PDB file of C-alpha atoms in Angstrom:
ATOM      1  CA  UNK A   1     -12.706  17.148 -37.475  1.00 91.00           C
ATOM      2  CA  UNK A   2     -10.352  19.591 -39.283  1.00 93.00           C
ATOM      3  CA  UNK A   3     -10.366  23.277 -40.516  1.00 92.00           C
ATOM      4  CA  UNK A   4      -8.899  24.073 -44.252  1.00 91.00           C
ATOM      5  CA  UNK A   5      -7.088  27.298 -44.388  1.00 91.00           C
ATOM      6  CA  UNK A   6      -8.512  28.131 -47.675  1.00 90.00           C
ATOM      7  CA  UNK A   7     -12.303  27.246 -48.904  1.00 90.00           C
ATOM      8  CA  UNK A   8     -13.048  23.800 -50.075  1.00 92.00           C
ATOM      9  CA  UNK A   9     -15.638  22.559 -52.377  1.00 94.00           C
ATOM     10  CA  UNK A  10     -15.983  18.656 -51.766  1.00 95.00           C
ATOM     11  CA  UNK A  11     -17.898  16.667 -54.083  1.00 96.00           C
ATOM     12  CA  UNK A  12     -18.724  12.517 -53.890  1.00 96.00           C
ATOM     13  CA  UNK A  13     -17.837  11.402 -57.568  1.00 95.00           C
ATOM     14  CA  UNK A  14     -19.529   8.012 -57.141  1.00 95.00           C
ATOM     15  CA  UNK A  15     -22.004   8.290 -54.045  1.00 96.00           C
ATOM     16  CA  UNK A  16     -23.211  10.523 -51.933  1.00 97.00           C
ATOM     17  CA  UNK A  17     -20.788  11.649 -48.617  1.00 96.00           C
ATOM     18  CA  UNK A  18     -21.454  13.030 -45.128  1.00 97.00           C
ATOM     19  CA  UNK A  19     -20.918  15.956 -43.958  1.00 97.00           C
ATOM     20  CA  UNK A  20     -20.335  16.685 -40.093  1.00 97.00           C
ATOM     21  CA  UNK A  21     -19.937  19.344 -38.000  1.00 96.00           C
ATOM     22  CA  UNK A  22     -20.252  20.024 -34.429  1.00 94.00           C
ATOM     23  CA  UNK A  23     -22.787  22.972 -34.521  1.00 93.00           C
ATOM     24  CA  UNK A  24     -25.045  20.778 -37.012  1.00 93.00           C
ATOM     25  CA  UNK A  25     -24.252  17.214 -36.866  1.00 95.00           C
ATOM     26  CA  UNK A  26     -23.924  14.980 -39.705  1.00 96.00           C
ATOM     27  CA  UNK A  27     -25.926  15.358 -43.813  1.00 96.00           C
ATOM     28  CA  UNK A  28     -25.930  13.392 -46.456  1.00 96.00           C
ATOM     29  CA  UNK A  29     -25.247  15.530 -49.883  1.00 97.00           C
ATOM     30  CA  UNK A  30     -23.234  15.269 -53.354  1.00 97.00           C
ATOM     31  CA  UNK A  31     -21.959  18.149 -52.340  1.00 97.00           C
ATOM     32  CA  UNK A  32     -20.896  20.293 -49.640  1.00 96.00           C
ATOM     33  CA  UNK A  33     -18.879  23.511 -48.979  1.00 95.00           C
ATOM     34  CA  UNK A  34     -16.361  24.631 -46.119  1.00 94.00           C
ATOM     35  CA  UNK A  35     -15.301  28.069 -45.949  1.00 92.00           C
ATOM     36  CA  UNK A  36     -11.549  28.557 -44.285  1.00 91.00           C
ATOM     37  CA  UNK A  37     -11.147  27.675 -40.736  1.00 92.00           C
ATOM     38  CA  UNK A  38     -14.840  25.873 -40.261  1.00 94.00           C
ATOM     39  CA  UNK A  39     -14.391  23.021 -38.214  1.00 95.00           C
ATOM     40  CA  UNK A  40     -15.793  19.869 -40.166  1.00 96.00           C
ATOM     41  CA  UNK A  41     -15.153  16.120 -41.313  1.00 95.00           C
ATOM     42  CA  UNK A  42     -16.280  14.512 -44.208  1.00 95.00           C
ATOM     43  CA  UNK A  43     -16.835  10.469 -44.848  1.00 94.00           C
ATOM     44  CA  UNK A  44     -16.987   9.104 -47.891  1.00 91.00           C
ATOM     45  CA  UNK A  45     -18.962   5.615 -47.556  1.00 89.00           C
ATOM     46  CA  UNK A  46     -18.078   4.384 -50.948  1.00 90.00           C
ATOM     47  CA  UNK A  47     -16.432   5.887 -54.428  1.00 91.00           C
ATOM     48  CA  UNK A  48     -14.283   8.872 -54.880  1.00 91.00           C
ATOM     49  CA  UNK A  49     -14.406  12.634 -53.834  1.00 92.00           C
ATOM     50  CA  UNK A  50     -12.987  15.362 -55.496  1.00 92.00           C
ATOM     51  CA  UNK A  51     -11.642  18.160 -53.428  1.00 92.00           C
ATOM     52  CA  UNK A  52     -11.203  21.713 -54.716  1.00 90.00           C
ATOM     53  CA  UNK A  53      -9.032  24.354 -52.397  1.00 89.00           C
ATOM     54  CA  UNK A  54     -10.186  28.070 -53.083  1.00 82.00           C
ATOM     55  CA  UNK A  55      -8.025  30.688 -52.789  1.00 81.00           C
ATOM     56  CA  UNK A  56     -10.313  33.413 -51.356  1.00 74.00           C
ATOM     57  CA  UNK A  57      -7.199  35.880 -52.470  1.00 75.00           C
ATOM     58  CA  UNK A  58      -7.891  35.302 -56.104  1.00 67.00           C
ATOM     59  CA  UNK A  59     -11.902  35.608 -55.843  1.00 59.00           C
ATOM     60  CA  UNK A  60     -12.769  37.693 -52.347  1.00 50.00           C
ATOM     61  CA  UNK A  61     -16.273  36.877 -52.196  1.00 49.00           C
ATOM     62  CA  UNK A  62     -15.766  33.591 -52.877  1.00 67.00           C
ATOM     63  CA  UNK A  63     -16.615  31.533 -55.991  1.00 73.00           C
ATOM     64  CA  UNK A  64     -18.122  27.961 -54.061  1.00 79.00           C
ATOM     65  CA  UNK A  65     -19.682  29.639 -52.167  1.00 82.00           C
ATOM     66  CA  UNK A  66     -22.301  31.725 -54.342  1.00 84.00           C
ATOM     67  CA  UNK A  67     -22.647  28.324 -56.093  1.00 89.00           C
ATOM     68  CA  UNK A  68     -24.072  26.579 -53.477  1.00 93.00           C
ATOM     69  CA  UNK A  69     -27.931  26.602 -53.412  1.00 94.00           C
ATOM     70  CA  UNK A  70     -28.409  26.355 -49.909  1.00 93.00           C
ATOM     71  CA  UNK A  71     -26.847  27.238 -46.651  1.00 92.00           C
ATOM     72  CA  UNK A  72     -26.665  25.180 -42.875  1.00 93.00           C
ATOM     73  CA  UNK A  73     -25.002  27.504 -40.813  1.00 92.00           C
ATOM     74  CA  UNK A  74     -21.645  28.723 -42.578  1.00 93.00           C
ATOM     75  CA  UNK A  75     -21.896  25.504 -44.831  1.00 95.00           C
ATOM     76  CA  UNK A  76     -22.938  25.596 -48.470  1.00 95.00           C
ATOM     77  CA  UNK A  77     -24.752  22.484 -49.869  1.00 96.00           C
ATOM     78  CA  UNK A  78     -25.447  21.562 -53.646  1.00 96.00           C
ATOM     79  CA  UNK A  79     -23.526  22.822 -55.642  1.00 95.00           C
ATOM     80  CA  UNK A  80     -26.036  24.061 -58.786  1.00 93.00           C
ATOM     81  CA  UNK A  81     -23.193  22.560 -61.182  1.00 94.00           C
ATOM     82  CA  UNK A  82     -22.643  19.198 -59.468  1.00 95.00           C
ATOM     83  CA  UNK A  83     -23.499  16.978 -62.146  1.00 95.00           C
ATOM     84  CA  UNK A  84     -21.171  18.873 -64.438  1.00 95.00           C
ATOM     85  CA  UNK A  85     -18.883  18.564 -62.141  1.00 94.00           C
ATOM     86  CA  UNK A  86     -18.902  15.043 -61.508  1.00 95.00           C
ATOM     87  CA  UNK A  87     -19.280  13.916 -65.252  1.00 95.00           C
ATOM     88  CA  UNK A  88     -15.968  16.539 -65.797  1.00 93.00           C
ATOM     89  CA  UNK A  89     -14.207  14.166 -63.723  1.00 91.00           C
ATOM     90  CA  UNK A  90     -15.373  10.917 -65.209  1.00 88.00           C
ATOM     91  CA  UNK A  91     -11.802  10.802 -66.705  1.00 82.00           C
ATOM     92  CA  UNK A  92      -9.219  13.083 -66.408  1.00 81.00           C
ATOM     93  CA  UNK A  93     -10.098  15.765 -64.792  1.00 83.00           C
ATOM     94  CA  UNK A  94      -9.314  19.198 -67.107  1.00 84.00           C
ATOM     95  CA  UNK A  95      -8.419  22.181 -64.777  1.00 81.00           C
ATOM     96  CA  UNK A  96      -9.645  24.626 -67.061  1.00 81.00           C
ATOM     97  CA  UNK A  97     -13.180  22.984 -66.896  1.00 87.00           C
ATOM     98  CA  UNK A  98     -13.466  22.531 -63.489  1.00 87.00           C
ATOM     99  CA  UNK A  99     -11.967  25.946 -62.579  1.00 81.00           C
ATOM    100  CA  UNK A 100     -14.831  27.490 -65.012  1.00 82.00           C
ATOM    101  CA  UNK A 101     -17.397  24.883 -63.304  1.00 87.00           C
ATOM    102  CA  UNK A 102     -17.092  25.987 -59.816  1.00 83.00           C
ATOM    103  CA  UNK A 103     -18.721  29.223 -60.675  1.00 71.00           C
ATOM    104  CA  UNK A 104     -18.028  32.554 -61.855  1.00 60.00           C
ATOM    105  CA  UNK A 105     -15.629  34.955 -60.816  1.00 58.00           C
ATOM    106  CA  UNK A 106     -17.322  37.448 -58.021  1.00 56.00           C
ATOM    107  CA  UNK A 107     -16.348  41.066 -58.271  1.00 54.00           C
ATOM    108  CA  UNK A 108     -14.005  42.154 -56.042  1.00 57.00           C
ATOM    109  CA  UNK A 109     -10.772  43.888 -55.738  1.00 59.00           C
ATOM    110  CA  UNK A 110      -8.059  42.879 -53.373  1.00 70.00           C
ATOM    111  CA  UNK A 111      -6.213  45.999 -51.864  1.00 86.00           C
ATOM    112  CA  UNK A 112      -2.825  45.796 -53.142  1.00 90.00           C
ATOM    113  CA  UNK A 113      -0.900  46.131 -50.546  1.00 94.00           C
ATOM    114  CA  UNK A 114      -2.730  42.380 -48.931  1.00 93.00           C
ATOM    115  CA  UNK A 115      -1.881  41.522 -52.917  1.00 91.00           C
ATOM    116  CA  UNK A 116       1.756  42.212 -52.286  1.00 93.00           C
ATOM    117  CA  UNK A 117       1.471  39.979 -49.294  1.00 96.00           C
ATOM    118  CA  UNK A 118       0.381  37.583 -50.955  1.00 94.00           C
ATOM    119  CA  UNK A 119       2.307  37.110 -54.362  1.00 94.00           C
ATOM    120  CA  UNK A 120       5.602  37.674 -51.609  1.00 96.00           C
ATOM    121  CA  UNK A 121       4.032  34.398 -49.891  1.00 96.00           C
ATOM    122  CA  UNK A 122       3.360  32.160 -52.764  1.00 94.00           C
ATOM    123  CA  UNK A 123       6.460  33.054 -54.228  1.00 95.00           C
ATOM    124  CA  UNK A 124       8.440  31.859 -51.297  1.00 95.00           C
ATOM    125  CA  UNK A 125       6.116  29.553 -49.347  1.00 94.00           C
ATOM    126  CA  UNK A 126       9.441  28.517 -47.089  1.00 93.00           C
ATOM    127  CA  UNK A 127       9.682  31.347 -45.892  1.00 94.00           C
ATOM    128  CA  UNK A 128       8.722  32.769 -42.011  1.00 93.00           C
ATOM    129  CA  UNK A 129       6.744  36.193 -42.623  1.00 96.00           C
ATOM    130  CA  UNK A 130       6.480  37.974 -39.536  1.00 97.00           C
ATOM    131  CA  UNK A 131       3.016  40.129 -39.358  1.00 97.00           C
ATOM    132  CA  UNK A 132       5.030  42.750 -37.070  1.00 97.00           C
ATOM    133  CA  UNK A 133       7.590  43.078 -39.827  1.00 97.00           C
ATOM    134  CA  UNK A 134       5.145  43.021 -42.586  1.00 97.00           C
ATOM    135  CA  UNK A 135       2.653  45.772 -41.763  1.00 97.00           C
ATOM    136  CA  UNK A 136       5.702  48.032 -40.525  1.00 97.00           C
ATOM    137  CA  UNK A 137       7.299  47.879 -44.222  1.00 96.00           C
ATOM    138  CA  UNK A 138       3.696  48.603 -45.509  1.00 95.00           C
ATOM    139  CA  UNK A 139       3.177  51.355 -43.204  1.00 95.00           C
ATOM    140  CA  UNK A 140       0.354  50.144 -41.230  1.00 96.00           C
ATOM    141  CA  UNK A 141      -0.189  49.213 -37.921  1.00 97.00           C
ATOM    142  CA  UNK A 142      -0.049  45.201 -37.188  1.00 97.00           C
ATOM    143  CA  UNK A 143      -3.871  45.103 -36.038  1.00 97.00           C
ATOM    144  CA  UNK A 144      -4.800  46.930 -39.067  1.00 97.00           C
ATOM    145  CA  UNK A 145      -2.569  44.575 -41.078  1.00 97.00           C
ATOM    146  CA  UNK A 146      -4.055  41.446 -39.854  1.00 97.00           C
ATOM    147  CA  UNK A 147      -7.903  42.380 -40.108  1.00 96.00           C
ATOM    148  CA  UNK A 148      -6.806  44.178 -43.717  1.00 94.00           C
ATOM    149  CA  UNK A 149      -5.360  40.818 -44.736  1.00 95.00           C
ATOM    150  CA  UNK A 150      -8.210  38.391 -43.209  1.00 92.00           C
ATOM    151  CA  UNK A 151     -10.811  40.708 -44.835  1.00 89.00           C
ATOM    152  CA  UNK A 152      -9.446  40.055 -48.560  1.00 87.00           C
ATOM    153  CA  UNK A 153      -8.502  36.705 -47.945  1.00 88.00           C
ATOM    154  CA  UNK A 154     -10.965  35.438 -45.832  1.00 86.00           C
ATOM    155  CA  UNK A 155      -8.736  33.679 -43.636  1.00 91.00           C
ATOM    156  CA  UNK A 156      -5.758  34.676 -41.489  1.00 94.00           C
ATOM    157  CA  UNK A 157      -2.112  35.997 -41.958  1.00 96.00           C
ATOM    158  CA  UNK A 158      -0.697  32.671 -40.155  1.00 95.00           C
ATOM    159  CA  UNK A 159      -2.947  30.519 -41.791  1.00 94.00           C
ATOM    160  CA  UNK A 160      -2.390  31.439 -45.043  1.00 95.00           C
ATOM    161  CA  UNK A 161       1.472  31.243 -44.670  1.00 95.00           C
ATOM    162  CA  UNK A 162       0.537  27.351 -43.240  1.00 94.00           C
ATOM    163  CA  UNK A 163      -1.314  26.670 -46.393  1.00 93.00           C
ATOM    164  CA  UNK A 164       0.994  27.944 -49.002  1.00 95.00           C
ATOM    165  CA  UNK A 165       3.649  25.619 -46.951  1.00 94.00           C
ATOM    166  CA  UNK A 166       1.409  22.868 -47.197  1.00 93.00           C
ATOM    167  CA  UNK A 167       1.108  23.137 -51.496  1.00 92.00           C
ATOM    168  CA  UNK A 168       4.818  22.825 -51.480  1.00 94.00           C
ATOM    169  CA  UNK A 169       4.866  19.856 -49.680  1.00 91.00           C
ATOM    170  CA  UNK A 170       2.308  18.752 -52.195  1.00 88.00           C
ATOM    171  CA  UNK A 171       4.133  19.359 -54.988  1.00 90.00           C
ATOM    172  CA  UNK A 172       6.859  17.715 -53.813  1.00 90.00           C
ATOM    173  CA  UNK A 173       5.528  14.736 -52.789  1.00 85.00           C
ATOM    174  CA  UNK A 174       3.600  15.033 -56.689  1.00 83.00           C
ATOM    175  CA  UNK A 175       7.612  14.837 -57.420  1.00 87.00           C
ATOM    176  CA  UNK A 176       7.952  12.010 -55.724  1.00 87.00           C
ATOM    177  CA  UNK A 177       9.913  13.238 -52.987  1.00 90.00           C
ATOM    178  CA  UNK A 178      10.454  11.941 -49.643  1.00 89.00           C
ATOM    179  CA  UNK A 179       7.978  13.755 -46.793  1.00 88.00           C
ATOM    180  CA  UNK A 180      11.529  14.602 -45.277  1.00 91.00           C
ATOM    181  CA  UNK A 181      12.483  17.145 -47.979  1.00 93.00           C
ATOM    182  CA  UNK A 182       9.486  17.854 -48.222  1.00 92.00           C
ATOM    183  CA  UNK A 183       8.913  19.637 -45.140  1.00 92.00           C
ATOM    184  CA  UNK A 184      12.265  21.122 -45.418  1.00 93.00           C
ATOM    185  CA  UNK A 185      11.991  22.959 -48.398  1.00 92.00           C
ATOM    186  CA  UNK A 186       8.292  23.868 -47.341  1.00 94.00           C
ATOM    187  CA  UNK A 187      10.025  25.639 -44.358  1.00 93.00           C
ATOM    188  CA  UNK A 188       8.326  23.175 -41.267  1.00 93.00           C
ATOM    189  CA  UNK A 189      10.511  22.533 -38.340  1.00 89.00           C
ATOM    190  CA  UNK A 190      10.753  19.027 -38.909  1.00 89.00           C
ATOM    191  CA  UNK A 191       8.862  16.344 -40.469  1.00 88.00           C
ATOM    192  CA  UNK A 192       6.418  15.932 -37.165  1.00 89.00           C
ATOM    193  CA  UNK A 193       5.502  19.157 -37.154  1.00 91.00           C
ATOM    194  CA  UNK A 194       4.566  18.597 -41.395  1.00 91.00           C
ATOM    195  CA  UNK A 195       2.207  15.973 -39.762  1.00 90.00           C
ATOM    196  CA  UNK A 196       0.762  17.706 -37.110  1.00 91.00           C
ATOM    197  CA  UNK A 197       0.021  20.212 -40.060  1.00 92.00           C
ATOM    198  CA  UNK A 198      -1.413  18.560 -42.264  1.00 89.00           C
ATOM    199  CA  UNK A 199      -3.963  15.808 -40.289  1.00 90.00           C
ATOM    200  CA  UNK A 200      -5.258  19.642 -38.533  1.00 90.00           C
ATOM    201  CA  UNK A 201      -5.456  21.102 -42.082  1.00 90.00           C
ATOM    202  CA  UNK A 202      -7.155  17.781 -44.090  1.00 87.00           C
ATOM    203  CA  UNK A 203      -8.300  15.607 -41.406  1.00 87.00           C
ATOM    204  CA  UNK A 204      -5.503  12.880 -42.572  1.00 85.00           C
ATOM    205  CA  UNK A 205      -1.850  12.072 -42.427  1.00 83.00           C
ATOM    206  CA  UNK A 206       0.388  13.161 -44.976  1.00 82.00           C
ATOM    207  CA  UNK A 207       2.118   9.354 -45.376  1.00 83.00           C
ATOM    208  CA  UNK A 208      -1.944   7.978 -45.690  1.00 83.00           C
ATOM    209  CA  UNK A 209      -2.023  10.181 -48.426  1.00 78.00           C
ATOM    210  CA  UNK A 210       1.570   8.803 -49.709  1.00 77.00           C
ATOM    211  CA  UNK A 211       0.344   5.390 -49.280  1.00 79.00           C
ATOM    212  CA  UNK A 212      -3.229   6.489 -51.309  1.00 79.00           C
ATOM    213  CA  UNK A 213      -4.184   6.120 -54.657  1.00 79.00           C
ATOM    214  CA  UNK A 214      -4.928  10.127 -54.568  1.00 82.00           C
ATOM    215  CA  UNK A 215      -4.350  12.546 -57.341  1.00 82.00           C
ATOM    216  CA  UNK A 216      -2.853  16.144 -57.270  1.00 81.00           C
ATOM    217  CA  UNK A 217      -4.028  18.897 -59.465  1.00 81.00           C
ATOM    218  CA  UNK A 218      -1.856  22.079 -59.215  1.00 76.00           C
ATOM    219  CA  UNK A 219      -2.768  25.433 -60.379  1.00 64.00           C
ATOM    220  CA  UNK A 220      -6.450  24.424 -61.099  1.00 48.00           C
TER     221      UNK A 220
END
């Protein structure tokens, strides 16, 4: 079991996967989606999956999740462009295509003060933001802050510091770096606690996915 910080849309490219969770146990589907910080594991029995992150910042009420026809619990299942979505990836995946795929952009306007946050964040993923510090230069109080921030973001001040950390290690090991420099220049304390991290976050090591035949796509 593992919790994304961010929304994830998982799809089984060849064959159907599993999805589990504690509250609901396990179902079989081509599709299935996990908002941030919902405990769940997926198997894969056979084939490829394709896993899209969604940056809740970017689209507040969240575009895979008004996609999916129906619900268990928090969980979406189905996505009503699946096949489109699998036959985009029957090659090389184009970002443009999937990005328009996963469904359209839900009204919404992030208050841009949380957008300031944000931008700061992904602009320096290393770096330790502080939620004291941070609501005090906005002018708010830190409770405020933090439900302000979790309400356009749909997930949490630490949490989305964690998964902005956890790109940069992605791009650098994309780079071919080692996991060493990696964490460093993602800001982690050392390279354990970039594991710990990341098997909480994906429900997998970060050398199995060194060792994998997996494929990054940035910026999709």
């Amino acid at each position: 079991m593992h919790a994304t910080s961010v929304g994830v849309l998982t799809i089984g490219l060849d064959a159907p996967l599993v999805l589990e969770t504690a509250e609901h146990g396990a179902t079989t589907t081509r599709s299935a989606y996990a908002p941030a910080r919902t405990p769940h594991r997926v198997v894969a029995p056979e084939g490829r999956i394709l896993l899209l992150f969604t940056d809740s910042a970017d689209a507040p009420a969240g575009r895979a999740a008004a996609a999916m026809r129906r619900l268990v619990g928090p969980y979406g299942l189905d996505h009503r462009r699946e096949r489109e979505l699998i036959a985009a990836c029957s090659h090389s995946p184009d970002p443009d295509v999937l990005r328009f795929l996963v469904g359209p952009c839900v009204p919404g306007t992030t208050d841009r003060r949380i957008r300031r946050v944000v931008d700061e964040i992904r602009d320096d993923p290393g770096r330790a933001f502080r939620a004291e510090e941070t609501a005090c230069r906005l002018g708010l109080s830190t409770p405020h802050f933090l439900r302000l921030f979790a309400q356009h973001t749909s997930t949490t001040f630490r949490r989305y510091q964690q998964w902005n950390r956890l790109l940069q290690v992605t791009r650098g090991i994309a780079a071919g770096h080692t996991l060493t420099r990696c964490a460093a220049d993602a800001g982690f304390a050392s390279q354990s606690h970039l594991s710990d991290t990341f098997r909480r976050t994906l429900g997998t090591t970060a050398t199995s996915v060194l060792d994998s035949r997996v494929q990054f796509y940035l910026d999709c």
